[in-house]
CSV table of C-alpha atoms in Angstrom, one decimal:
chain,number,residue,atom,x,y,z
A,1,UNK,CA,13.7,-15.3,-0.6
A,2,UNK,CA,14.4,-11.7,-0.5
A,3,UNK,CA,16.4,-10.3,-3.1
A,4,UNK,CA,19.5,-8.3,-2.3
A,5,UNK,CA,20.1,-5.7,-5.5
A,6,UNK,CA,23.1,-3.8,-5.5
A,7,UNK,CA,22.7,-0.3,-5.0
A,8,UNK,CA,24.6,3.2,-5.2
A,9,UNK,CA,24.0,5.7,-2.0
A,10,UNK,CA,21.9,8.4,-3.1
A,11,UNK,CA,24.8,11.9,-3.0
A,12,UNK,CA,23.6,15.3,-0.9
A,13,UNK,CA,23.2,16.5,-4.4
A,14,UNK,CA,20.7,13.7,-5.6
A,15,UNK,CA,18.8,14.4,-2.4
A,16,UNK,CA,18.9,18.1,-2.0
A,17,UNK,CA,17.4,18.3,-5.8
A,18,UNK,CA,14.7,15.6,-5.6
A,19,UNK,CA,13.5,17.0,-2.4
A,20,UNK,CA,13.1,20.8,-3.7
A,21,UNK,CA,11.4,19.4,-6.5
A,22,UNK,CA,9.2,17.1,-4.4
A,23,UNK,CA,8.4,20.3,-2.4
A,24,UNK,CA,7.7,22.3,-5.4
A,25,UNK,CA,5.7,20.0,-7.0
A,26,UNK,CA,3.4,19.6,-3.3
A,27,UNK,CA,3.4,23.3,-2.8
A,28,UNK,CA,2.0,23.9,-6.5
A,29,UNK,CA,-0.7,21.1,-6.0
A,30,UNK,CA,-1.7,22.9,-2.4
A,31,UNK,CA,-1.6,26.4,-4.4
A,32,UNK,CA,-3.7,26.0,-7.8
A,33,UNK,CA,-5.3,22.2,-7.4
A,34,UNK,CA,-6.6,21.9,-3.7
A,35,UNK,CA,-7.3,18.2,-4.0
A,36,UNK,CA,-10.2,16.8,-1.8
A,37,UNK,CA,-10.1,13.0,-1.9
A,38,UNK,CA,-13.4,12.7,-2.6
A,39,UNK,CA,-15.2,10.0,-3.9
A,40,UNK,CA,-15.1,10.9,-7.5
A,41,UNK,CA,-11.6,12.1,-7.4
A,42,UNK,CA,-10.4,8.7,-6.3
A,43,UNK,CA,-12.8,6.5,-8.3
A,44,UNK,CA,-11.4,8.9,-11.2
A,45,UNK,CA,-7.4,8.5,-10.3
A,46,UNK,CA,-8.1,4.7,-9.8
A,47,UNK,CA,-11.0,2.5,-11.3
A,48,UNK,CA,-11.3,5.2,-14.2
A,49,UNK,CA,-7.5,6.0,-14.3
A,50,UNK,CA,-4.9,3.5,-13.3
A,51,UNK,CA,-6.8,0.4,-13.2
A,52,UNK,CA,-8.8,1.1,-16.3
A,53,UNK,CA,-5.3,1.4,-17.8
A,54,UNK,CA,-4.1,-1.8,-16.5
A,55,UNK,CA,-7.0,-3.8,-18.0
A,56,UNK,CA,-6.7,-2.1,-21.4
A,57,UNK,CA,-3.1,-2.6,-21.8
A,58,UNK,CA,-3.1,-6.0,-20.2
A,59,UNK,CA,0.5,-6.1,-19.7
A,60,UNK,CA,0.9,-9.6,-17.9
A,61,UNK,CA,-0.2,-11.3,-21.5
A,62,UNK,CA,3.2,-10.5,-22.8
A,63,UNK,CA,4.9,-11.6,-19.7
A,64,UNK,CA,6.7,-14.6,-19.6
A,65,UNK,CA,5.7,-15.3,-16.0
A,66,UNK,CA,4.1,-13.7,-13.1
A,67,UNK,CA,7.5,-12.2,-11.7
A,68,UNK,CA,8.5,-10.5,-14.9
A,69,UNK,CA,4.8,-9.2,-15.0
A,70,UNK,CA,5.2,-7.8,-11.5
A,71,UNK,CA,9.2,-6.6,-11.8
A,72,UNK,CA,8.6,-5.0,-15.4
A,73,UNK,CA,10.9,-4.2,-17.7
A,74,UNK,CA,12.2,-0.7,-16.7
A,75,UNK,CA,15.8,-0.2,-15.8
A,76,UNK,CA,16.2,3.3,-15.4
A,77,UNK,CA,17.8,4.4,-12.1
A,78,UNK,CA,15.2,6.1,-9.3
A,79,UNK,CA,15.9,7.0,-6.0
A,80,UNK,CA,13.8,4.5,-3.5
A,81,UNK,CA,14.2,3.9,0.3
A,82,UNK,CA,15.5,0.4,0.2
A,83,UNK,CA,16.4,-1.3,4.1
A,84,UNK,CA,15.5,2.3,5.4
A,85,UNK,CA,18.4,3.7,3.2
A,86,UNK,CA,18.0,6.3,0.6
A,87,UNK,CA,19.8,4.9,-2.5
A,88,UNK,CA,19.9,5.0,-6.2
A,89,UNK,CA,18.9,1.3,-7.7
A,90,UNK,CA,17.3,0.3,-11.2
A,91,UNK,CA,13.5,0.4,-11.0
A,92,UNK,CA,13.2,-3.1,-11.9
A,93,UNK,CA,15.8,-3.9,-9.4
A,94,UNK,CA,13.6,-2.0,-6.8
A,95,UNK,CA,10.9,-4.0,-7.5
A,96,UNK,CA,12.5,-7.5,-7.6
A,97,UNK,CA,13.0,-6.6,-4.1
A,98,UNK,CA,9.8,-5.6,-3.1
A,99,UNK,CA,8.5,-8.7,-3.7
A,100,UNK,CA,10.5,-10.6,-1.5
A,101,UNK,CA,10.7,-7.9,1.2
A,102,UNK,CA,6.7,-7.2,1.7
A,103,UNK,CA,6.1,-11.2,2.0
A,104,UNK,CA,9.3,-11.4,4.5
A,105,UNK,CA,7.6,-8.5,6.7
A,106,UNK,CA,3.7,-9.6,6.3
A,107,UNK,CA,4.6,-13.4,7.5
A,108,UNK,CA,6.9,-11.2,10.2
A,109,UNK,CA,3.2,-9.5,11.4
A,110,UNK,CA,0.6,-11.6,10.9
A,111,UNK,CA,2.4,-15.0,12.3
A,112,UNK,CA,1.1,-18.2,11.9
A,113,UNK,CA,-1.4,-17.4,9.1
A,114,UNK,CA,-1.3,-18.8,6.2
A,115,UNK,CA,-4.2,-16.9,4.0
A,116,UNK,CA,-4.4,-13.2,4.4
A,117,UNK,CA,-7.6,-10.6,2.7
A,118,UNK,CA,-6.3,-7.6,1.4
A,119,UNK,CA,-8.7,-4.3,1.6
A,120,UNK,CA,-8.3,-2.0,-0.8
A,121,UNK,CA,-6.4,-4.9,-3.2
A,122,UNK,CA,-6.9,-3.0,-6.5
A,123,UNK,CA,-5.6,-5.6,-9.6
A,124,UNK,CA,-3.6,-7.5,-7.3
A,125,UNK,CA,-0.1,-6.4,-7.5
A,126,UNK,CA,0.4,-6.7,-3.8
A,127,UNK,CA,-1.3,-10.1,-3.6
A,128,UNK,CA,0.4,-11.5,-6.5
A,129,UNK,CA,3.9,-10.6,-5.2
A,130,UNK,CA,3.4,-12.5,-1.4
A,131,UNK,CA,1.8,-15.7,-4.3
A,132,UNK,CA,5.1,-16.0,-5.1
A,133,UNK,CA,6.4,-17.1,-1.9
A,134,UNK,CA,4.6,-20.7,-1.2
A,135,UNK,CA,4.1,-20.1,2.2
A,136,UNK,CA,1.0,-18.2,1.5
A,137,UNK,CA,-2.0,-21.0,0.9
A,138,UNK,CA,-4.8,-18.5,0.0
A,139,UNK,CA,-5.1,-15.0,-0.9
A,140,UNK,CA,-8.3,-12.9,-1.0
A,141,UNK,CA,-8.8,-8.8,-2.4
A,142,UNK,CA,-11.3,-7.1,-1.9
A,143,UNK,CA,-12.1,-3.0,-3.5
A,144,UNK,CA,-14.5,-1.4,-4.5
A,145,UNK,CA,-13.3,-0.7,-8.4
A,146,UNK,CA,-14.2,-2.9,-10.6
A,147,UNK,CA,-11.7,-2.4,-12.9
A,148,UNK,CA,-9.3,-3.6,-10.9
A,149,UNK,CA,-11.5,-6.4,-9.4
A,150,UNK,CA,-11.8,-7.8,-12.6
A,151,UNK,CA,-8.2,-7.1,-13.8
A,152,UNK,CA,-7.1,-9.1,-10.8
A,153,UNK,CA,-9.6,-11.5,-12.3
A,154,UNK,CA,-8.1,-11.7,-15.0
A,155,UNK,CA,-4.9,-12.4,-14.3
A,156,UNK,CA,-4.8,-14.7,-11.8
A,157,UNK,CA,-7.1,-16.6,-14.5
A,158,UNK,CA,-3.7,-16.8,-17.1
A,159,UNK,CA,-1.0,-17.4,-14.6
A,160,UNK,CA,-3.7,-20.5,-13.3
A,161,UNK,CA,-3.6,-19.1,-9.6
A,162,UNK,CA,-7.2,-18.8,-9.3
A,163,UNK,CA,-7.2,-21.8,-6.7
A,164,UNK,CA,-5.0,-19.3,-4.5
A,165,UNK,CA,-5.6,-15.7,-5.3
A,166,UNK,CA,-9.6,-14.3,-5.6
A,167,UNK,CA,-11.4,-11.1,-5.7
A,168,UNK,CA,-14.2,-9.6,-5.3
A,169,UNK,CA,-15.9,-6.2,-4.1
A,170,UNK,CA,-16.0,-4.3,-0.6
A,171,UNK,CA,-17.7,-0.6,0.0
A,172,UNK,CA,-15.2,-0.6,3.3
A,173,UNK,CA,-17.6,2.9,4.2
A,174,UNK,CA,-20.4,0.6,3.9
A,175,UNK,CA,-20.7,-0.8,7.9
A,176,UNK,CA,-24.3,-3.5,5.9
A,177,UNK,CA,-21.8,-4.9,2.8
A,178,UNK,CA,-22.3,-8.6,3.4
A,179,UNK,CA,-18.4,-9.1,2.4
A,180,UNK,CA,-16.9,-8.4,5.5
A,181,UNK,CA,-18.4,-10.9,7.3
A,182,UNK,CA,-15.2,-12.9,5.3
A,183,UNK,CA,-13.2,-11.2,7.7
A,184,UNK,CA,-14.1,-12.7,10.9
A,185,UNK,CA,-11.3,-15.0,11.7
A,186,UNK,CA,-8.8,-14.1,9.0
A,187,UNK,CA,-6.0,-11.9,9.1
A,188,UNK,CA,-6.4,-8.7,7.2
A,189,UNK,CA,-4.3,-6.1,6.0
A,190,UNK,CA,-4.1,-2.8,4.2
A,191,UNK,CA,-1.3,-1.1,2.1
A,192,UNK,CA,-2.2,2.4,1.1
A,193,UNK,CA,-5.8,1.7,1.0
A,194,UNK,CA,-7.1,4.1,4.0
A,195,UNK,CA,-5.0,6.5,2.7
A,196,UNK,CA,-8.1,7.6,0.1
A,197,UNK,CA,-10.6,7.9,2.4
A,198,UNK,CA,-9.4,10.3,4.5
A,199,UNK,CA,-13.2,11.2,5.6
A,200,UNK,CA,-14.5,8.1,6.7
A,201,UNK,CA,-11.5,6.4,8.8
A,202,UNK,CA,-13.3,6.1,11.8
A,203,UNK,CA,-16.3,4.3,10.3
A,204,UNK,CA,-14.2,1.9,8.5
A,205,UNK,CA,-12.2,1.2,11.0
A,206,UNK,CA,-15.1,0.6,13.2
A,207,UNK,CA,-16.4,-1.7,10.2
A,208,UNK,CA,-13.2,-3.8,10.5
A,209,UNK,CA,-13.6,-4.1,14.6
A,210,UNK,CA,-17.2,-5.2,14.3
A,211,UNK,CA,-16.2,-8.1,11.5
A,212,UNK,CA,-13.8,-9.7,14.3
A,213,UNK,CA,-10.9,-10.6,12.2
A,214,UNK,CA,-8.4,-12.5,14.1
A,215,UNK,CA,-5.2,-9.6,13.1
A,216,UNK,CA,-5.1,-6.1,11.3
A,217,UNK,CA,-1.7,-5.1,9.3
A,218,UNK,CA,-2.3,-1.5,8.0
A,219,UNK,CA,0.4,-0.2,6.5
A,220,UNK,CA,-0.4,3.4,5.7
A,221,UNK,CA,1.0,6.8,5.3
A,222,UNK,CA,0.9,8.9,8.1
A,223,UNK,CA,2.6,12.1,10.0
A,224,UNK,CA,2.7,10.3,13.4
A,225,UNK,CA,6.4,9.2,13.1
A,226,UNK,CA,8.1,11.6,10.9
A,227,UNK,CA,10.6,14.5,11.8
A,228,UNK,CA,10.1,17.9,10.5
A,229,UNK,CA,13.1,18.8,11.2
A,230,UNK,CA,14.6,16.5,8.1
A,231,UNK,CA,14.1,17.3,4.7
A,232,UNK,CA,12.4,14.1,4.1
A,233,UNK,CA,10.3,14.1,6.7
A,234,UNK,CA,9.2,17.3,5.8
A,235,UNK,CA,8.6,16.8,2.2
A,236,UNK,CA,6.7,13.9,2.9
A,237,UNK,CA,4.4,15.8,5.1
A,238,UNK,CA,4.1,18.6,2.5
A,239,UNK,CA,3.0,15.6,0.1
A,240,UNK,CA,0.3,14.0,2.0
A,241,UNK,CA,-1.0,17.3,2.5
A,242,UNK,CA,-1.5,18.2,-1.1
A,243,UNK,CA,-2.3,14.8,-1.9
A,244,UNK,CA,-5.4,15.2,1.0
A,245,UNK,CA,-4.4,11.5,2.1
A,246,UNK,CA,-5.6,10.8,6.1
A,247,UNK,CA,-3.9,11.7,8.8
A,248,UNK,CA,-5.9,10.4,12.1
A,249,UNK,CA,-5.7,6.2,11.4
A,250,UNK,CA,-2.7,6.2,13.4
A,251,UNK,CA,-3.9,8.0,16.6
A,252,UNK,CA,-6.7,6.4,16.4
A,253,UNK,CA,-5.4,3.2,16.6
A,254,UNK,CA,-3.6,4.4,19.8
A,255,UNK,CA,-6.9,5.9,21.0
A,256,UNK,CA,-8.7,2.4,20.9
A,257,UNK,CA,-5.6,0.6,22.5
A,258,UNK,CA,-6.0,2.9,25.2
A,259,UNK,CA,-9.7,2.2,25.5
A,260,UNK,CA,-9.1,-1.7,25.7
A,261,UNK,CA,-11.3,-2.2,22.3
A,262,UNK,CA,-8.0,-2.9,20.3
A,263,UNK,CA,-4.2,-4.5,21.1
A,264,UNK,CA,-1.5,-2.9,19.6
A,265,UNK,CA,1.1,-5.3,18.6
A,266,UNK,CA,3.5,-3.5,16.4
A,267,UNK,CA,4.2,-0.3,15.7
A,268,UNK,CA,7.1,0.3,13.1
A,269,UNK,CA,8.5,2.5,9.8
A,270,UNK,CA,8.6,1.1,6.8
A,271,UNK,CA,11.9,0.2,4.9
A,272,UNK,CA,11.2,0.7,1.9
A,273,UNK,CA,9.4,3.0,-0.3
A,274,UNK,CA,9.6,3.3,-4.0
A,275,UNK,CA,9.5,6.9,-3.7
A,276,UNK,CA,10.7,9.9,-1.4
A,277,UNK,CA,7.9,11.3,0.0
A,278,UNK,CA,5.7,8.2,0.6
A,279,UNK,CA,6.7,6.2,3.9
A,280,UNK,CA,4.3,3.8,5.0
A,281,UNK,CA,4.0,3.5,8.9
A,282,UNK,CA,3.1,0.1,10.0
A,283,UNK,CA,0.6,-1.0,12.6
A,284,UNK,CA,-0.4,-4.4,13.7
A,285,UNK,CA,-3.6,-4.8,16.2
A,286,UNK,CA,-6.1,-7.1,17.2
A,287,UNK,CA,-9.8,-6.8,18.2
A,288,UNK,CA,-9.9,-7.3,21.9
């Protein structure tokens, strides 16, 4: 059940300074860093960064349960897009809702399944959250770090949910890895996975077609959708700029639809973001 926190609406003066120091911020990284999201840059941010850090610190020991694991313990206020409102909420609060909102909106696209694979899955945190809601039977990530292959591992392993959640590895550039030959059938979905491979969309996206899944949610950042003529909009594309994140999954998605190779059966803009420059633009196809 989605949670419904209570929340403060961000003022013009909340939004004015966090989007001239979002700018900023993107403007310096485009000046003196030049980020190209290489392999080595993302292996380095991810499986030797973030998930490396998440399997050292093994956080979800001192956790009661799974929830307080995933919601944290952090009540400082941020500003997050919550219902496609910008407002001021407690980060735990923000995340408390996630849960329940991401399951709410996956059952929403990927109707009647049951079992979804996530690409791109890293420890889990995304496939944990829907295991809280029962209506998912079996839930399968796959990446290609394995420090967040076998962080996932490992925590499914304490909170006994290995009957429900797996993982394993994918190379999703790799159009001969013999693991997505799991996807024919199932109903697949991304969330800020194609995002880091900003040079090899159309092959993995071609890699996806040829596996056959039944359904494909990627939810993704994107410029398709925004307006440049808002502040966020614009800061947001700033951002994905410096950051190097793709840019093309989105009209290529509309390019194959108009070939007849795909179905488009959803095209939306996410409500909710934990942040204010990374909107997620949702797209729901099928191989034809």
């Amino acid at each position: 059940m989605k949670f419904e926190p209570d929340v403060t609406p961000a003022s013009r003066l909340d939004l004015s300074r966090a989007y001239t120091i979002d700018l900023a911020r993107s403007l310096r990284r485009l000046a003196f860093k030049n980020v190209r999201r290489t392999h080595d840059v993302v292996d380095s941010e991810y499986n030797s960064g973030e998930w490396d850090r998440v399997l050292n610190q093994r956080a979800w020991i001192g956790a009661a349960t799974l929830e307080e694991f995933l919601v944290g313990q952090n009540t400082a206020p941020r500003l997050a897009k919550v219902d496609g409102r910008i407002v001021r909420i407690p980060t735990r609060d923000y995340y408390r809702y996630r849960i329940g909102v991401l399951s709410e909106l996956i059952k929403r696209c990927s109707s009647p399944a049951t079992s979804l694979i996530e690409l791109g899955a890293g420890y889990g945190y995304n496939l944990f959250s829907l295991s809280l809601d029962p209506h998912w039977s079996k839930l399968r990530g796959y990446d290609i770090a394995p420090n967040g292959i076998e962080a996932g591992q490992q925590i499914a392993s304490h909170f006994q949910l290995g009957d429900r959640v797996s993982f394993d590895r994918i190379d999703l550039t790799d159009a001969g890895d013999p693991h997505f030959s799991e996807l024919a059938g199932g109903t697949v979905f991304t969330y800020f996975c194609i995002e880091q491979i900003p040079y090899a969309v159309e092959a993995v996206i071609e890699n996806i077609i040829r596996a056959r899944p039944a359904r494909v949610v990627n939810i993704e950042p994107g410029v398709d959708m925004l307006n440049l003529s808002q502040p966020r909009d614009l800061a947001s594309r700033v951002y994905i700029r410096s950051m190097d994140y793709q840019t093309r999954l989105f009209k290529l998605l509309d390019t194959l639809d108009a070939q007849g190779r795909i179905r488009i059966l959803a095209r939306e803009r996410m409500g909710f973001a934990p942040t204010l420059h990374n909107d997620g633009l949702l797209y729901a196809w099928e191989p034809r």
